[in-house]
CSV table of C-alpha atoms in Angstrom, one decimal:
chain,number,residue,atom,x,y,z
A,1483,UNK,CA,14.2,39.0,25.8
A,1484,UNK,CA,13.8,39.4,21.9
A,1485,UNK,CA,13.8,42.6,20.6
A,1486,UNK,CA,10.5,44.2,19.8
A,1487,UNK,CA,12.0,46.1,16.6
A,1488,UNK,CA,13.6,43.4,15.2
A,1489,UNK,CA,10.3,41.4,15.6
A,1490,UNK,CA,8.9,43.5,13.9
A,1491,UNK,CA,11.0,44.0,11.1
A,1492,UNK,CA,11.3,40.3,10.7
A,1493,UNK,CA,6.9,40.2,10.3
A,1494,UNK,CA,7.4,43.2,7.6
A,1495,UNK,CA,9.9,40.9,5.9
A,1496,UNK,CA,7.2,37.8,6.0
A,1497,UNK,CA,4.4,40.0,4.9
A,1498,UNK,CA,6.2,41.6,1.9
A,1499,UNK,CA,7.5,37.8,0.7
A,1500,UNK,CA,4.3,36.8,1.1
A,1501,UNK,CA,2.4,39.3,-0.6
A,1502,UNK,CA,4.6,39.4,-3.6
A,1503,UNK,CA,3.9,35.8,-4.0
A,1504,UNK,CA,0.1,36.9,-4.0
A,1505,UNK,CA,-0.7,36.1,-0.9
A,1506,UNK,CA,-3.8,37.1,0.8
A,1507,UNK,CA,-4.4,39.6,3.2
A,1508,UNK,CA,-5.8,37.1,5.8
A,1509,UNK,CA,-3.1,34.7,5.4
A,1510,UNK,CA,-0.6,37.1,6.0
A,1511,UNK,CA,-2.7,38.4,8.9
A,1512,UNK,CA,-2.3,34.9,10.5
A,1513,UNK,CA,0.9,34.7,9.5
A,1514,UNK,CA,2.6,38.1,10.6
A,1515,UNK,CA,-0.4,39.5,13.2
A,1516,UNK,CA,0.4,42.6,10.9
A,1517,UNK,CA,-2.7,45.1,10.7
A,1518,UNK,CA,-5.2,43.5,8.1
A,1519,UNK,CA,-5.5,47.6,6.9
A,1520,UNK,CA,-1.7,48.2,6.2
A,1521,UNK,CA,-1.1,45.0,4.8
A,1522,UNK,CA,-3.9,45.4,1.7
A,1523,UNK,CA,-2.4,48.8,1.1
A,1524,UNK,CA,0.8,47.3,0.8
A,1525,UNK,CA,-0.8,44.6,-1.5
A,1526,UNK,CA,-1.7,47.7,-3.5
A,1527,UNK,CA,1.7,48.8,-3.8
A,1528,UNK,CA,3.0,45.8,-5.0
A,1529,UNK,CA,0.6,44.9,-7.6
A,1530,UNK,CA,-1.4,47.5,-8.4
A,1531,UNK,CA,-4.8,46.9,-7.6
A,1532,UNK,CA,-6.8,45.8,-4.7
A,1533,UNK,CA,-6.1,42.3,-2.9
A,1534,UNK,CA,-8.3,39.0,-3.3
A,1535,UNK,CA,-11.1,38.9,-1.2
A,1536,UNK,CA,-13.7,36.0,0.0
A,1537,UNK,CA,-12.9,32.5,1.4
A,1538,UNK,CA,-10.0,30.3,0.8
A,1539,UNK,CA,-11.8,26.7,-0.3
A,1540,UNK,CA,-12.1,24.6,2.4
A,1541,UNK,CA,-9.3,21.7,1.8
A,1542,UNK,CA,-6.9,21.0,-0.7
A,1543,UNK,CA,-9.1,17.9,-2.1
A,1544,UNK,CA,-12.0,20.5,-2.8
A,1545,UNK,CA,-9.6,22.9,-4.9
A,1546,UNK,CA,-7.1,19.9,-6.8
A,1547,UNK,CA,-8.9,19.0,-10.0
A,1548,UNK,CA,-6.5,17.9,-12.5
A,1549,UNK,CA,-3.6,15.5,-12.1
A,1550,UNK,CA,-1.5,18.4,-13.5
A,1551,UNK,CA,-2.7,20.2,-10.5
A,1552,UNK,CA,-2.4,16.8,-8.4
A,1553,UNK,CA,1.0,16.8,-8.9
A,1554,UNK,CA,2.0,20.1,-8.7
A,1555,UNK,CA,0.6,20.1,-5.2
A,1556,UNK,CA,2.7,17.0,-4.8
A,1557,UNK,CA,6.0,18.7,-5.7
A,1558,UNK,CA,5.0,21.6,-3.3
A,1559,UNK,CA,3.7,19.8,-0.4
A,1560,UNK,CA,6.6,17.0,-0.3
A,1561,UNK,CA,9.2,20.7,-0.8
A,1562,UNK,CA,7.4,22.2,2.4
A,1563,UNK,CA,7.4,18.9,4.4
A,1564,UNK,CA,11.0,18.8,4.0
A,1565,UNK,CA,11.2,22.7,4.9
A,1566,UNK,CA,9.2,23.4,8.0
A,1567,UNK,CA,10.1,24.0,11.2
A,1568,UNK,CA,7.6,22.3,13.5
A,1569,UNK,CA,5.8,25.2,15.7
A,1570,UNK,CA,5.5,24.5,19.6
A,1571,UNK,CA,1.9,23.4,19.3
A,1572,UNK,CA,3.1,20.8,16.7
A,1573,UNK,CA,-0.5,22.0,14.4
A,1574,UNK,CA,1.0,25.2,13.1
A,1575,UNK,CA,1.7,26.5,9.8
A,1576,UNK,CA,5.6,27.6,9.3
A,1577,UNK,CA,4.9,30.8,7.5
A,1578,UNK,CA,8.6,31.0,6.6
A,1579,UNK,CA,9.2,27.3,6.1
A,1580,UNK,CA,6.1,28.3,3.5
A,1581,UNK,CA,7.8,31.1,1.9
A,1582,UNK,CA,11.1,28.9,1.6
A,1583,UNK,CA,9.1,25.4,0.5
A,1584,UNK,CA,7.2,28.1,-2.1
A,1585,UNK,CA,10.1,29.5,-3.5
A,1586,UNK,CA,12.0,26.2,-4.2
A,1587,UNK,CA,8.9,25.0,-5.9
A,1588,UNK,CA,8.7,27.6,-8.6
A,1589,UNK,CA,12.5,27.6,-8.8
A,1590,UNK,CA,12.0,23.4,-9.6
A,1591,UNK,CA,9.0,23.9,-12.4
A,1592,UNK,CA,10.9,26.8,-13.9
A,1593,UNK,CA,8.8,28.9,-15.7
A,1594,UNK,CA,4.8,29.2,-16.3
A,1595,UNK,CA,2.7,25.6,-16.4
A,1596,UNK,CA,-0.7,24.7,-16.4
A,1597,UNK,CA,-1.4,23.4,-13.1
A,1598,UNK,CA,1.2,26.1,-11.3
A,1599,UNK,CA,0.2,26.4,-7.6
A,1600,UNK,CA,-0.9,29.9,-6.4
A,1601,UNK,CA,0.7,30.8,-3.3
A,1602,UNK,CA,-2.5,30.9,-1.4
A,1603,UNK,CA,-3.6,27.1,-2.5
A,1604,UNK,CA,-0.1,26.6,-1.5
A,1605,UNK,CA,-1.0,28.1,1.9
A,1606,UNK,CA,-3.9,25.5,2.1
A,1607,UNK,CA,-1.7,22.3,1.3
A,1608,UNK,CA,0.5,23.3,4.0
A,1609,UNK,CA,-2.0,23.4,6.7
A,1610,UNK,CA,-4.2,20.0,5.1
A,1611,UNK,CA,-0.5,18.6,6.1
A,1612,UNK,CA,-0.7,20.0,9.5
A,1613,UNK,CA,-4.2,19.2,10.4
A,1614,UNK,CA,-4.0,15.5,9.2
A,1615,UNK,CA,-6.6,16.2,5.9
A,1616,UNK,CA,-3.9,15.4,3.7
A,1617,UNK,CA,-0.6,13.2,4.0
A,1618,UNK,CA,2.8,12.9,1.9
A,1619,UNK,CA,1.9,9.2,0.2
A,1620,UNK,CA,4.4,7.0,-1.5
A,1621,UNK,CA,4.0,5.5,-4.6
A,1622,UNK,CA,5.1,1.7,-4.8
A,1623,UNK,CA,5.3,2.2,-8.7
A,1624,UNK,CA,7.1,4.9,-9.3
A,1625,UNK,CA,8.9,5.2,-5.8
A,1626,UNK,CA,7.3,9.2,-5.6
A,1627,UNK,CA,5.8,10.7,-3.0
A,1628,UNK,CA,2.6,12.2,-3.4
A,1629,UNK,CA,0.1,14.1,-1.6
A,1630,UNK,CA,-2.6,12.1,-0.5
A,1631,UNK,CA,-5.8,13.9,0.6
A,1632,UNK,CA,-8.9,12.7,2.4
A,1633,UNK,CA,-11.4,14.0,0.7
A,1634,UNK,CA,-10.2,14.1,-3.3
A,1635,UNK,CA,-11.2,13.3,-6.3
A,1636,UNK,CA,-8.2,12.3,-7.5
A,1637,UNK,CA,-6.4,9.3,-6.0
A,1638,UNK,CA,-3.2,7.5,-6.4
A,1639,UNK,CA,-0.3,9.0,-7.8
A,1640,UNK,CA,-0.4,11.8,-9.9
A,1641,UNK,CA,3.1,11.0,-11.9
A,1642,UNK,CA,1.8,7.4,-12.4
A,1643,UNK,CA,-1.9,8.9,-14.0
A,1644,UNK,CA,0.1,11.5,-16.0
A,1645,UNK,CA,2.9,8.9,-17.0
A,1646,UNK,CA,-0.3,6.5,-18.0
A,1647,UNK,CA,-2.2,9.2,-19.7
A,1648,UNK,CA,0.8,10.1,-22.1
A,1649,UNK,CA,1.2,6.7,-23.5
A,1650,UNK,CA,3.4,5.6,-21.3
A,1651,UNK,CA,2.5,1.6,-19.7
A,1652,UNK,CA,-0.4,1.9,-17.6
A,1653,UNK,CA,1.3,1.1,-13.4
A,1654,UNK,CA,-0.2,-2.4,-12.1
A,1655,UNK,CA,0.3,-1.2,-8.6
A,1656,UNK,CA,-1.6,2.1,-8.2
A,1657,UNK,CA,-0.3,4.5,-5.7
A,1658,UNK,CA,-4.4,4.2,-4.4
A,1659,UNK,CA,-4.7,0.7,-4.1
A,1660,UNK,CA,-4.5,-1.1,-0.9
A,1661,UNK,CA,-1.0,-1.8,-0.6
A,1662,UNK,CA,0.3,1.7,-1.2
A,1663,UNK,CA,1.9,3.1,2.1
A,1664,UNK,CA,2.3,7.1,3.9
A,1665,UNK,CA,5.9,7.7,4.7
C-alpha cells in the first residue's frame, strides 16, 4: 500500500513545479487534488500577487495565432509526446510528464522569444493531444513534426511557413496538403 505522506509530499512537489512555471490554480487542482485555497496562497508566495483567474480557451487551435506560436507549440507538444507516461484510462494528462516535457522546452529555446509558450497553454496542448483535437503531424518537406490541430487557423507546418516567410524557397509539398501524413 503506498504511503499516504509520501503521496502527499510528491502532490506538494507537483504543485510547487507547477506553480512556479505559472501554472493556474485549477490546473494544478486537477493535477495534484491539492486544496484550490492553499494552492492560490502558495501562488502568492511565489510570485507575489494573486493567481490568473477565468477560463482556459477552449483548444489549442482557438489560442495559436502566429506561426511563431505554431511552432513553438510544435516544439512543446512533440517534447511532451515523447515524455508522457500514458495514465490507466489512456485520456489523461501526465501532470509530471508535463512538468518534464515543459521544462525541456524552455531549456531547447533558451532564453525569452516571441511566441514562448506559457505553461498553462502548454497545459492545453497536452490535453488537445490526449483528447484527439490535435495530433503530432509530419511534414514531407522538411521531415518535422508538427502539431496538427482540428480546428486552427494555421495549417501545415509551421517551420516550412516561417522558413518561406524569411526568404527562404517557398516548400512545394505543404505539410497541409493532402499527402502529408500523422505519425
Amino acid at each position: 500500500m503506498p504511503d499516504p505522506h509520501l503521496a502527499r509530499h510528491d502532490a506538494e512537489n507537483l504543485a510547487l513545479a507547477l506553480l512556479r512555471h505559472g501554472a493556474r490554480v485549477g490546473v494544478v487542482h486537477w493535477a495534484t487534488g491539492l486544496k484550490s485555497t492553499v494552492l492560490a496562497g502558495w501562488y502568492r508566495q511565489l510570485h507575489g500577487r494573486a493567481p490568473p483567474r477565468g477560463p482556459l480557451p477552449d483548444s489549442a487551435g482557438s489560442m495559436i495565432r502566429t506561426r511563431t506560436e505554431h511552432a513553438a507549440a510544435s516544439l512543446f507538444g512533440v517534447v511532451y509526446a515523447e515524455h508522457r507516461r500514458d495514465g490507466a484510462l489512456g485520456r489523461m494528462i501526465d501532470p509530471q510528464g508535463l512538468v518534464r516535457a515543459y521544462e525541456l522546452y524552455l531549456a531547447l529555446i533558451d532564453g525569452p522569444h516571441a511566441g514562448v509558450l506559457g505553461i498553462n497553454q502548454a497545459w492545453i496542448v497536452a490535453r488537445d493531444l490526449r483528447a484527439g483535437l490535435a495530433a503530432i503531424a509530419w511534414c514531407p518537406s522538411c521531415e518535422a513534426r508538427y502539431i496538427a490541430m482540428r480546428d486552427a487557423i494555421l495549417i501545415g507546418c509551421p517551420l516550412c511557413a516561417l522558413y518561406a516567410r524569411a526568404g527562404g524557397r517557398a516548400s512545394p509539398r505543404r505539410a497541409g496538403h493532402p499527402d502529408a501524413t500523422t505519425r
